[in-house]
Short mmCIF file of C-alpha atoms in Angstrom, two decimals:
data_model
loop_
_atom_site.label_atom_id
_atom_site.label_comp_id
_atom_site.label_asym_id
_atom_site.label_seq_id
_atom_site.Cartn_x
_atom_site.Cartn_y
_atom_site.Cartn_z
CA MET A 269 0.08 -0.04 0.06
CA LEU A 270 2.73 2.76 0.63
CA ARG A 271 4.39 1.50 -2.60
CA LYS A 272 1.14 2.25 -4.28
CA CYS A 273 0.90 5.69 -2.28
CA LEU A 274 4.70 6.38 -3.19
CA ILE A 275 4.08 5.61 -6.89
CA VAL A 276 0.42 8.00 -6.95
CA LEU A 277 2.28 10.86 -5.36
CA PRO A 278 4.69 11.99 -8.03
CA LEU A 279 1.99 11.27 -11.11
CA LEU A 280 -0.10 13.71 -9.03
CA LEU A 281 2.99 16.30 -8.59
CA LEU A 282 3.75 16.11 -12.31
CA SER A 283 -0.42 16.26 -12.97
CA VAL A 284 -0.52 19.77 -11.05
CA LEU A 285 3.02 21.00 -12.67
CA ALA A 286 1.46 19.94 -15.91
CA GLU A 287 -1.35 22.11 -15.22
CA GLU A 288 0.85 25.23 -15.18
CA LYS A 289 3.81 24.53 -17.88
CA ASP A 290 2.09 27.07 -20.28
CA VAL A 291 2.62 30.04 -18.03
CA LEU A 292 5.35 31.86 -18.10
CA GLU A 293 7.44 32.58 -14.21
CA LEU A 294 9.07 36.25 -14.25
CA THR A 295 11.15 37.87 -11.81
CA ASP A 296 12.50 40.93 -10.91
CA ASP A 297 15.48 39.71 -13.23
CA THR A 298 14.04 38.41 -16.28
CA PHE A 299 11.06 40.18 -16.83
CA GLU A 300 11.90 42.72 -18.95
CA SER A 301 14.02 40.38 -21.05
CA GLU A 302 11.18 38.00 -21.62
CA LEU A 303 8.38 40.20 -22.47
CA GLU A 304 10.63 42.15 -24.82
CA ARG A 305 10.75 38.01 -26.28
CA HIS A 306 6.59 38.17 -26.61
CA GLU A 307 4.54 40.46 -28.41
CA ASN A 308 1.52 40.48 -26.39
CA THR A 309 0.86 39.38 -22.31
CA LEU A 310 -1.14 39.51 -19.94
CA VAL A 311 0.41 38.73 -16.18
CA MET A 312 -0.85 37.76 -13.63
CA PHE A 313 0.92 39.61 -10.16
CA TYR A 314 0.12 37.15 -6.94
CA ALA A 315 0.85 35.92 -3.71
CA PRO A 316 1.47 32.31 -2.89
CA TRP A 317 -0.85 32.71 -0.11
CA CYS A 318 -3.71 34.65 -1.61
CA GLY A 319 -6.94 32.43 -2.24
CA HIS A 320 -8.45 34.26 -4.98
CA CYS A 321 -4.94 33.53 -6.82
CA LYS A 322 -5.66 29.79 -5.97
CA ARG A 323 -8.63 30.03 -7.61
CA LEU A 324 -7.55 31.95 -10.67
CA LYS A 325 -4.25 29.38 -11.64
CA PRO A 326 -6.07 26.21 -12.62
CA GLU A 327 -8.23 28.93 -14.86
CA TYR A 328 -5.37 30.41 -15.94
CA ALA A 329 -3.48 27.59 -16.78
CA LYS A 330 -5.95 26.10 -18.91
CA ALA A 331 -5.84 29.68 -20.83
CA ALA A 332 -2.46 29.51 -21.86
CA GLU A 333 -2.92 26.15 -23.18
CA LEU A 334 -5.73 27.47 -25.13
CA LEU A 335 -3.85 30.34 -26.26
CA ILE A 336 -1.09 28.34 -28.17
CA GLY A 337 -0.44 28.76 -31.80
CA ASN A 338 -2.98 31.93 -31.63
CA GLU A 339 -2.41 34.78 -34.57
CA PRO A 340 -1.01 37.13 -33.36
CA PRO A 341 0.97 35.07 -30.06
CA ILE A 342 -1.26 35.76 -26.56
CA THR A 343 1.52 34.78 -24.23
CA LEU A 344 -0.05 33.95 -20.24
CA ALA A 345 2.50 34.95 -17.51
CA LYS A 346 2.89 35.52 -13.26
CA VAL A 347 5.09 37.08 -10.88
CA ASP A 348 5.23 35.95 -7.32
CA CYS A 349 5.27 39.25 -5.77
CA THR A 350 6.40 37.75 -2.28
CA GLU A 351 9.51 36.55 -3.48
CA ALA A 352 11.55 37.19 -6.83
CA GLY A 353 8.77 39.35 -8.23
CA LYS A 354 8.67 41.96 -5.53
CA GLU A 355 10.47 45.35 -7.49
CA THR A 356 8.45 44.79 -10.33
CA CYS A 357 5.39 44.83 -8.68
CA ASN A 358 6.10 47.59 -6.36
CA LYS A 359 7.02 49.40 -9.93
CA PHE A 360 3.74 48.50 -11.76
CA SER A 361 1.87 49.67 -8.27
CA VAL A 362 0.42 46.07 -7.36
CA ASN A 363 -1.23 46.14 -4.08
CA GLY A 364 -3.95 43.62 -4.29
CA TYR A 365 -3.66 40.15 -5.43
CA PRO A 366 -3.92 38.86 -7.69
CA THR A 367 -3.60 41.55 -10.41
CA LEU A 368 -3.34 41.45 -14.06
CA LYS A 369 -1.86 43.69 -16.34
CA ILE A 370 -1.66 43.43 -20.59
CA PHE A 371 1.84 44.21 -22.02
CA GLU A 372 2.89 44.87 -25.27
CA GLY A 373 6.31 43.86 -25.62
CA ASN A 374 7.71 44.27 -22.03
CA GLU A 375 5.34 48.09 -22.14
CA PHE A 376 2.46 48.31 -20.14
CA ARG A 377 -0.51 48.47 -22.39
CA SER A 378 -3.83 48.33 -19.71
CA ASP A 379 -4.93 46.78 -16.45
CA TYR A 380 -6.97 43.45 -17.36
CA ASN A 381 -10.83 43.85 -16.73
CA GLY A 382 -11.94 40.45 -17.85
CA PRO A 383 -13.40 37.39 -16.93
CA ARG A 384 -11.92 35.31 -14.19
CA GLU A 385 -12.50 31.71 -16.00
CA ALA A 386 -10.43 30.48 -18.91
CA PRO A 387 -13.13 30.64 -21.58
CA GLY A 388 -13.38 34.42 -20.57
CA ILE A 389 -9.71 35.13 -20.67
CA VAL A 390 -8.89 33.58 -23.71
CA LYS A 391 -11.81 35.40 -25.31
CA TYR A 392 -11.01 38.89 -23.90
CA MET A 393 -7.65 38.50 -24.84
CA LYS A 394 -7.59 37.22 -28.13
CA SER A 395 -9.73 41.14 -28.40
CA GLN A 396 -7.50 42.83 -26.98
CA VAL A 397 -4.66 41.95 -29.56
CA GLY A 398 -4.02 42.57 -32.74
CA PRO A 399 -6.88 44.59 -35.03
CA ALA A 400 -10.70 44.93 -33.98
CA SER A 401 -11.59 43.12 -37.57
CA LYS A 402 -10.05 40.09 -39.02
CA GLU A 403 -9.44 40.49 -42.97
CA LEU A 404 -10.78 37.73 -44.67
CA THR A 405 -9.18 37.60 -48.17
CA SER A 406 -9.98 34.55 -49.47
CA VAL A 407 -13.12 31.88 -49.59
CA GLU A 408 -10.92 29.54 -47.59
CA ALA A 409 -10.45 32.27 -44.73
CA HIS A 410 -14.06 32.92 -44.88
CA LYS A 411 -15.33 29.52 -44.52
CA ALA A 412 -12.72 28.97 -41.83
CA PHE A 413 -13.73 32.24 -39.67
CA LEU A 414 -17.30 31.16 -39.27
CA GLU A 415 -16.08 27.51 -38.27
CA THR A 416 -17.16 28.73 -34.62
CA ASP A 417 -19.73 28.64 -31.66
CA GLU A 418 -19.58 32.64 -31.44
CA VAL A 419 -21.71 34.98 -32.88
CA THR A 420 -20.14 36.34 -36.02
CA VAL A 421 -20.45 39.77 -37.88
CA ILE A 422 -18.42 40.23 -41.17
CA GLY A 423 -18.15 43.40 -43.20
CA TYR A 424 -18.40 43.31 -47.41
CA PHE A 425 -17.01 46.29 -48.35
CA GLU A 426 -16.06 46.22 -52.40
CA LYS A 427 -13.91 49.66 -51.51
CA ASP A 428 -12.31 48.99 -47.73
CA ASP A 429 -11.84 52.94 -47.63
CA SER A 430 -16.21 53.53 -47.80
CA PRO A 431 -18.46 55.37 -45.49
CA LEU A 432 -19.92 52.15 -44.16
CA SER A 433 -16.21 50.77 -43.94
CA ALA A 434 -15.34 53.51 -41.66
CA ALA A 435 -18.56 53.10 -39.68
CA TYR A 436 -18.35 49.73 -39.39
CA HIS A 437 -14.42 49.34 -38.03
CA SER A 438 -14.95 52.42 -35.86
CA VAL A 439 -18.08 50.26 -34.21
CA SER A 440 -16.02 46.91 -34.47
CA LYS A 441 -12.83 49.06 -32.03
CA LYS A 442 -15.69 49.83 -29.54
CA LEU A 443 -17.03 46.22 -29.63
CA ARG A 444 -14.11 44.13 -29.85
CA GLU A 445 -14.24 43.01 -26.06
CA LYS A 446 -17.85 41.40 -26.56
CA VAL A 447 -18.23 40.69 -30.64
CA ARG A 448 -16.08 38.82 -33.21
CA PHE A 449 -15.68 40.64 -35.91
CA GLY A 450 -14.21 39.90 -39.72
CA HIS A 451 -14.62 42.11 -43.16
CA SER A 452 -13.51 41.59 -46.31
CA SER A 453 -13.11 43.51 -49.95
CA ALA A 454 -12.11 40.34 -51.63
CA LYS A 455 -13.69 39.75 -54.69
CA ASN A 456 -13.60 36.18 -54.93
CA VAL A 457 -15.28 36.22 -51.51
CA LEU A 458 -17.74 39.33 -52.17
CA ASP A 459 -18.88 37.03 -55.52
CA LYS A 460 -19.55 33.59 -53.35
CA VAL A 461 -21.72 35.11 -50.42
CA SER A 462 -23.54 37.69 -53.15
CA HIS A 463 -23.47 40.19 -50.02
CA LYS A 464 -21.55 43.47 -51.14
CA ASN A 465 -21.44 46.61 -49.22
CA THR A 466 -23.30 45.24 -46.04
CA ILE A 467 -23.05 43.88 -42.81
CA VAL A 468 -23.80 40.53 -41.96
CA LEU A 469 -24.54 39.20 -38.76
CA TYR A 470 -24.10 35.20 -38.69
CA ARG A 471 -25.30 33.25 -35.37
CA PRO A 472 -23.69 29.64 -34.79
CA LYS A 473 -25.44 26.65 -35.91
CA ILE A 474 -25.62 25.80 -32.06
CA LEU A 475 -28.14 28.36 -32.04
CA HIS A 476 -30.00 27.83 -34.88
CA ASN A 477 -34.01 28.18 -34.51
CA LYS A 478 -37.00 28.06 -37.03
CA PHE A 479 -38.08 31.03 -35.22
CA GLU A 480 -35.49 33.77 -35.87
CA ASP A 481 -33.26 33.91 -39.03
CA ASP A 482 -29.73 32.86 -39.10
CA ILE A 483 -28.20 35.21 -41.11
CA VAL A 484 -29.17 38.81 -40.47
CA VAL A 485 -28.21 41.23 -42.71
CA TYR A 486 -27.78 44.90 -42.00
CA LYS A 487 -30.40 47.44 -44.45
CA GLY A 488 -29.00 50.85 -42.31
CA SER A 489 -26.94 53.79 -43.08
CA ASP A 490 -23.57 54.84 -42.90
CA SER A 491 -23.68 56.22 -39.40
CA ILE A 492 -22.03 54.56 -36.76
CA SER A 493 -24.69 54.57 -34.39
CA ASP A 494 -26.97 52.97 -37.07
CA VAL A 495 -23.99 50.10 -36.98
CA ASN A 496 -24.07 49.73 -33.46
CA GLU A 497 -28.06 49.27 -32.76
CA PHE A 498 -28.29 47.07 -35.57
CA ILE A 499 -25.30 44.64 -33.88
CA SER A 500 -26.48 45.26 -30.34
CA LYS A 501 -30.34 44.61 -31.24
CA ASN A 502 -29.78 41.56 -33.02
CA PHE A 503 -26.48 39.68 -31.11
CA TYR A 504 -28.20 37.65 -28.46
CA GLY A 505 -31.66 36.60 -30.70
CA ILE A 506 -35.22 36.40 -29.24
CA ALA A 507 -33.70 35.17 -25.92
CA GLY A 508 -29.61 34.93 -25.20
CA LEU A 509 -27.48 32.98 -23.40
CA ARG A 510 -27.01 34.90 -20.40
CA THR A 511 -23.83 34.13 -18.44
CA ARG A 512 -21.63 35.87 -15.53
CA ASP A 513 -19.72 37.54 -18.35
CA ASN A 514 -22.18 38.88 -20.07
CA MET A 515 -25.30 39.29 -17.85
CA GLN A 516 -24.74 43.14 -17.62
CA ASP A 517 -25.91 43.23 -21.04
CA PHE A 518 -29.49 42.23 -20.32
CA LYS A 519 -31.53 45.28 -19.46
CA ASN A 520 -34.91 45.13 -17.74
CA PRO A 521 -37.74 44.68 -18.33
CA LEU A 522 -35.89 41.35 -18.53
CA VAL A 523 -37.51 37.90 -18.40
CA VAL A 524 -34.99 34.71 -17.82
CA ALA A 525 -35.60 30.94 -17.69
CA TYR A 526 -32.95 29.49 -15.33
CA TYR A 527 -32.17 25.63 -16.01
CA ASN A 528 -29.60 22.76 -16.94
CA VAL A 529 -28.15 25.18 -19.73
CA ASP A 530 -24.66 23.59 -21.09
CA TYR A 531 -24.03 23.96 -24.96
CA VAL A 532 -20.84 21.90 -23.97
CA LYS A 533 -22.05 18.67 -22.89
CA ASN A 534 -26.07 18.92 -23.76
CA ALA A 535 -26.49 21.36 -26.39
CA LYS A 536 -29.64 19.75 -27.63
CA GLY A 537 -31.51 19.87 -24.34
CA THR A 538 -30.36 22.89 -23.56
CA ASN A 539 -31.98 23.91 -27.43
CA TYR A 540 -34.97 21.36 -26.01
CA TRP A 541 -36.22 24.20 -23.65
CA ARG A 542 -34.70 27.47 -25.60
CA ASN A 543 -36.64 26.70 -28.49
CA ARG A 544 -39.79 26.68 -26.41
CA ILE A 545 -39.11 29.94 -24.78
CA ILE A 546 -38.36 31.76 -28.11
CA LYS A 547 -41.58 30.42 -29.50
CA ILE A 548 -43.50 32.54 -27.08
CA ALA A 549 -41.41 35.42 -26.41
CA LYS A 550 -41.30 36.51 -30.17
CA ASP A 551 -44.71 37.55 -29.80
CA PHE A 552 -42.97 39.89 -26.63
CA PRO A 553 -41.07 42.37 -27.96
CA GLU A 554 -41.37 45.07 -25.03
CA TYR A 555 -39.38 42.44 -23.10
CA SER A 556 -35.88 41.13 -23.39
CA PHE A 557 -35.55 37.42 -23.00
CA ALA A 558 -32.66 34.99 -22.16
CA ILE A 559 -31.98 31.37 -20.89
CA ALA A 560 -29.30 31.18 -17.74
CA SER A 561 -27.34 28.35 -15.98
CA LYS A 562 -29.61 27.64 -12.47
CA ASP A 563 -25.99 26.63 -11.12
CA ASP A 564 -24.24 29.78 -11.81
CA PHE A 565 -27.00 31.92 -11.13
CA GLN A 566 -28.21 30.33 -7.82
CA HIS A 567 -28.09 33.51 -5.76
CA GLU A 568 -30.58 35.03 -8.46
CA LEU A 569 -32.63 32.20 -7.56
CA ASN A 570 -32.34 32.80 -4.04
CA ASP A 571 -33.20 36.51 -4.44
CA PHE A 572 -36.85 35.52 -5.93
CA GLY A 573 -37.15 32.66 -2.79
CA ILE A 574 -36.06 29.84 -4.22
CA ASP A 575 -33.74 27.73 -2.49
CA TYR A 576 -33.31 24.91 -5.18
CA ALA A 577 -34.84 24.39 -8.47
CA LYS A 578 -35.55 21.03 -8.97
CA GLY A 579 -36.25 19.07 -12.11
CA ASP A 580 -35.26 19.91 -15.59
CA LYS A 581 -38.06 22.26 -16.94
CA PRO A 582 -37.32 26.18 -16.33
CA VAL A 583 -37.82 28.27 -13.60
CA ILE A 584 -39.26 31.67 -15.23
CA LEU A 585 -37.90 34.87 -13.17
CA ALA A 586 -38.73 38.49 -14.63
CA ARG A 587 -37.51 41.93 -13.55
CA ASP A 588 -39.76 44.83 -14.74
CA ALA A 589 -39.19 48.67 -15.77
CA LYS A 590 -39.25 49.19 -12.21
CA ASN A 591 -36.68 46.45 -11.10
CA GLN A 592 -39.92 44.59 -9.51
CA LYS A 593 -39.56 40.80 -9.02
CA PHE A 594 -41.92 38.12 -10.47
CA VAL A 595 -42.06 34.26 -10.87
CA LEU A 596 -43.93 31.71 -12.59
CA LYS A 597 -45.44 30.32 -9.90
CA ASP A 598 -47.05 27.40 -12.24
CA GLU A 599 -44.93 24.33 -13.72
CA PHE A 600 -43.40 25.51 -17.02
CA SER A 601 -45.08 24.64 -20.23
CA MET A 602 -45.90 26.71 -22.92
CA ASP A 603 -49.52 27.84 -21.88
CA THR A 604 -48.25 28.40 -18.27
CA PHE A 605 -45.50 30.81 -20.01
CA GLU A 606 -47.44 32.42 -22.25
CA ALA A 607 -50.35 33.41 -19.86
CA PHE A 608 -47.58 34.74 -17.44
CA LEU A 609 -46.33 36.75 -19.89
CA LYS A 610 -49.94 38.35 -20.58
CA ASP A 611 -50.62 38.84 -17.09
CA LEU A 612 -46.72 40.69 -16.85
CA GLN A 613 -48.00 42.88 -19.92
CA THR A 614 -51.52 43.84 -18.42
CA GLY A 615 -49.74 44.45 -14.47
CA ALA A 616 -52.16 41.77 -12.99
CA LEU A 617 -49.44 40.28 -11.18
CA GLU A 618 -48.40 40.71 -7.70
CA PRO A 619 -44.55 41.36 -6.95
CA TYR A 620 -42.91 39.01 -5.49
CA LEU A 621 -40.97 40.82 -2.32
CA LYS A 622 -37.80 39.24 -0.02
CA SER A 623 -39.13 39.65 3.66
CA GLU A 624 -38.71 38.51 6.99
CA PRO A 625 -42.12 38.23 8.70
CA ILE A 626 -43.24 41.96 10.54
CA PRO A 627 -41.99 41.65 14.11
CA GLU A 628 -44.54 40.90 16.69
CA SER A 629 -43.40 43.47 18.76
CA ASN A 630 -41.51 46.74 17.44
CA THR A 631 -41.70 48.95 20.59
CA GLY A 632 -37.64 49.43 20.91
CA ASN A 633 -36.28 53.00 20.50
CA VAL A 634 -34.10 51.41 17.28
CA LYS A 635 -37.12 50.24 15.14
CA ILE A 636 -36.89 47.16 12.94
CA ALA A 637 -37.79 47.37 9.17
CA VAL A 638 -38.57 44.55 7.08
CA ALA A 639 -40.06 44.61 2.99
CA LYS A 640 -43.31 44.21 3.99
CA ASN A 641 -43.18 47.10 6.43
CA PHE A 642 -40.82 49.12 5.00
CA ASP A 643 -43.46 52.11 4.09
CA ASP A 644 -45.28 51.99 7.63
CA ILE A 645 -42.04 52.32 9.50
CA VAL A 646 -39.76 54.72 7.17
CA THR A 647 -41.35 56.20 4.02
CA ASN A 648 -44.93 56.75 5.76
CA ASN A 649 -44.29 57.84 9.36
CA GLY A 650 -43.78 61.52 9.29
CA LYS A 651 -40.97 61.54 10.78
CA ASP A 652 -37.26 62.11 9.66
CA THR A 653 -35.55 58.89 9.67
CA LEU A 654 -32.11 57.51 9.81
CA ILE A 655 -32.00 53.83 8.36
CA GLU A 656 -29.02 51.61 8.73
CA PHE A 657 -28.73 48.71 6.15
CA TYR A 658 -26.79 45.75 7.81
CA ALA A 659 -25.98 42.03 7.10
CA PRO A 660 -25.82 40.05 10.58
CA TRP A 661 -21.99 38.54 9.71
CA CYS A 662 -20.68 42.01 9.20
CA GLY A 663 -18.17 42.89 11.91
CA HIS A 664 -18.37 46.53 10.80
CA CYS A 665 -22.44 46.43 11.65
CA LYS A 666 -22.00 44.69 14.78
CA LYS A 667 -19.33 47.09 16.01
CA LEU A 668 -21.55 50.09 15.13
CA ALA A 669 -24.56 47.99 16.74
CA PRO A 670 -24.22 49.19 20.84
CA VAL A 671 -23.52 52.42 19.41
CA TYR A 672 -26.80 52.82 17.27
CA ASP A 673 -28.60 50.89 20.14
CA GLU A 674 -27.47 54.06 22.71
CA LEU A 675 -28.21 56.96 19.79
CA GLY A 676 -32.13 55.47 19.88
CA GLU A 677 -31.55 55.91 23.66
CA LYS A 678 -30.98 59.62 23.23
CA LEU A 679 -33.05 60.39 20.87
CA ALA A 680 -36.35 58.82 22.43
CA ASP A 681 -38.36 61.56 23.00
CA GLU A 682 -37.22 63.49 19.78
CA ASP A 683 -39.43 63.67 16.70
CA ILE A 684 -36.76 60.96 14.95
CA GLU A 685 -36.76 57.51 14.28
CA ILE A 686 -33.59 55.38 14.07
CA VAL A 687 -34.62 52.32 12.39
CA LYS A 688 -32.18 49.48 11.07
CA PHE A 689 -33.17 46.65 8.18
CA ASP A 690 -31.49 43.50 7.50
CA ALA A 691 -30.53 43.77 3.86
CA THR A 692 -29.59 40.15 3.23
CA ALA A 693 -33.01 38.86 4.59
CA ASN A 694 -35.17 41.86 2.93
CA ASP A 695 -35.38 43.65 -0.80
CA VAL A 696 -33.87 47.21 -0.57
CA PRO A 697 -37.07 49.27 -1.84
CA ALA A 698 -35.88 52.08 -4.58
CA PRO A 699 -34.38 54.52 -4.34
CA TYR A 700 -31.85 53.12 -1.56
CA GLU A 701 -28.64 51.61 -2.87
CA VAL A 702 -26.84 49.22 -0.86
CA ARG A 703 -23.00 47.97 -2.28
CA GLY A 704 -21.57 47.16 1.20
CA PHE A 705 -22.27 46.56 4.99
CA PRO A 706 -22.98 48.79 6.88
CA THR A 707 -25.00 51.57 4.65
CA LEU A 708 -27.00 54.47 6.14
CA TYR A 709 -28.87 57.03 4.53
CA TRP A 710 -30.79 59.86 6.20
CA ALA A 711 -34.53 60.53 4.76
CA SER A 712 -36.40 63.57 5.88
CA LYS A 713 -39.90 63.92 6.48
CA ASP A 714 -40.74 66.18 3.80
CA ALA A 715 -38.32 64.47 1.00
CA LYS A 716 -38.29 60.43 2.11
CA ASP A 717 -38.19 59.80 -2.30
CA SER A 718 -34.72 61.65 -2.33
CA PRO A 719 -32.84 59.97 0.63
CA VAL A 720 -29.00 61.19 1.22
CA LYS A 721 -26.34 59.01 2.22
CA TYR A 722 -24.61 59.50 5.89
CA GLU A 723 -21.38 59.61 4.98
CA GLY A 724 -20.26 61.08 8.48
CA GLY A 725 -18.49 59.24 11.37
CA ARG A 726 -19.99 56.42 13.20
CA GLU A 727 -19.18 57.47 17.20
CA LEU A 728 -22.56 58.79 18.87
CA ASP A 729 -21.48 62.34 19.03
CA ASP A 730 -21.01 61.97 14.97
CA PHE A 731 -24.80 60.66 14.55
CA ILE A 732 -25.78 63.06 17.32
CA LYS A 733 -24.26 66.22 15.41
CA TYR A 734 -25.30 64.95 12.10
CA ILE A 735 -28.96 64.56 13.10
CA ALA A 736 -28.74 67.64 15.02
CA LYS A 737 -27.76 69.62 11.80
CA HIS A 738 -30.17 68.71 9.15
CA SER A 739 -33.73 67.61 11.48
CA THR A 740 -36.25 69.60 9.99
CA ASP A 741 -37.06 70.69 12.86
CA GLU A 742 -34.82 71.42 15.79
CA LEU A 743 -34.37 68.85 18.30
CA LYS A 744 -35.24 69.34 21.64
CA GLY A 745 -32.20 68.19 23.63
CA TYR A 746 -29.65 69.24 21.16
CA ASP A 747 -28.96 72.87 19.64
CA ARG A 748 -28.17 72.67 15.67
CA LYS A 749 -24.48 71.89 16.72
CA GLY A 750 -25.17 69.22 18.32
CA LYS A 751 -25.00 70.51 22.14
CA ALA A 752 -27.11 69.25 25.06
CA LEU A 753 -28.93 72.35 25.83
CA LYS A 754 -29.87 72.08 29.64
CA PRO A 755 -33.30 71.74 31.19
CA ARG A 756 -35.88 74.52 31.58
CA THR A 757 -36.87 75.28 35.04
CA ASP A 758 -39.95 74.17 34.59
CA GLU A 759 -39.02 70.83 33.60
CA LEU A 760 -37.08 69.86 36.74
#
């Protein structure tokens, strides 16, 4: 048994080493000279103890392997900021890990702001190097360029300096990170495809369906805005594939079907449901539609009160233009989906509100607001209000808690409401925005629709001075500077 373990261990070590064999290791001594030898390099500045770095490394190594043989060449490299790369990391102001930067030769070009998964890294880096649009000089090159699972846009121009060509190339530079562009002025290509002086969007075979065109031909003007709108409008089709990398492209009002989306292992099953979504969605053009992997977006399902989506059928969730949330409660079918969309159109659906139960008793000096009682406790209470949006696990929130409680006691006799709201267990209502914890807002009683984010200190005196200064009516116990007033003799 021991011998078997000794044999397996070296094999495992070899496997780990092999994963990073295509990533160039750089040090202070080799950084400049090695980068000079490579056209385009993505450099990861890391620390061995960094958890985010450890999670990124296998994806980074896989991306390096996938980029072998790319034209133009793209190299992936790494620098250990704790050992032999300290000076280099200081030179490039690296103060967090991992930090990724793009170099042309040994010249810094830009920070890397792309995905952190292998396919996304590859796509992003391919979009960053070389021309934004690939020139297709032959029928063979054109055919090879279309052999892809990505949406592709090609411009066909008899003269590559025409106004439409100029607009096309301008748009390609703006959208290069998202869209795969090509262009051709070769006569044999133009004759072969029967397209001249226009732009064509090609959907890959895996996305073909009988409800929308596989090929979309541009029929607009020479303006940059028209070309840009054509690509943006048609890029995802009726129901686009929504991923963590492109999720920001899908705007409200949005309807998303969550299920086992996997175009690598199960393209047929993925399209089975997508086609059914599209068949109904095509009649509701006022909404954006998307399909998404329920495993990748479990956090969104949780936001709609769904802890686990069982079965293979899609779960349908929607947000309207006001960002209100709606859930298809019936099991998915084309009939239930269509009925859901019609009810969504007419405003017949009740929005889903993620909320804790309304507290049975709420008589404390610090009132507890939840999503279901927010209007009563905050919006319509007729008082100036300070609201803390917190998370139970947040260390800063825990530190603030006794100060906040004391503030409630100090102002118990004032026409001021001190309120706390668990933003992890309740939907945060508009117009409040919470992106970190704790977040505090001041909402004066005459302007509840325009709350002001509190940016002051978090000691008791800081809060009292702020409230004394900004309260609609002067406090009974403090002057406008927050100084405690002596009680009148008739109050003694």
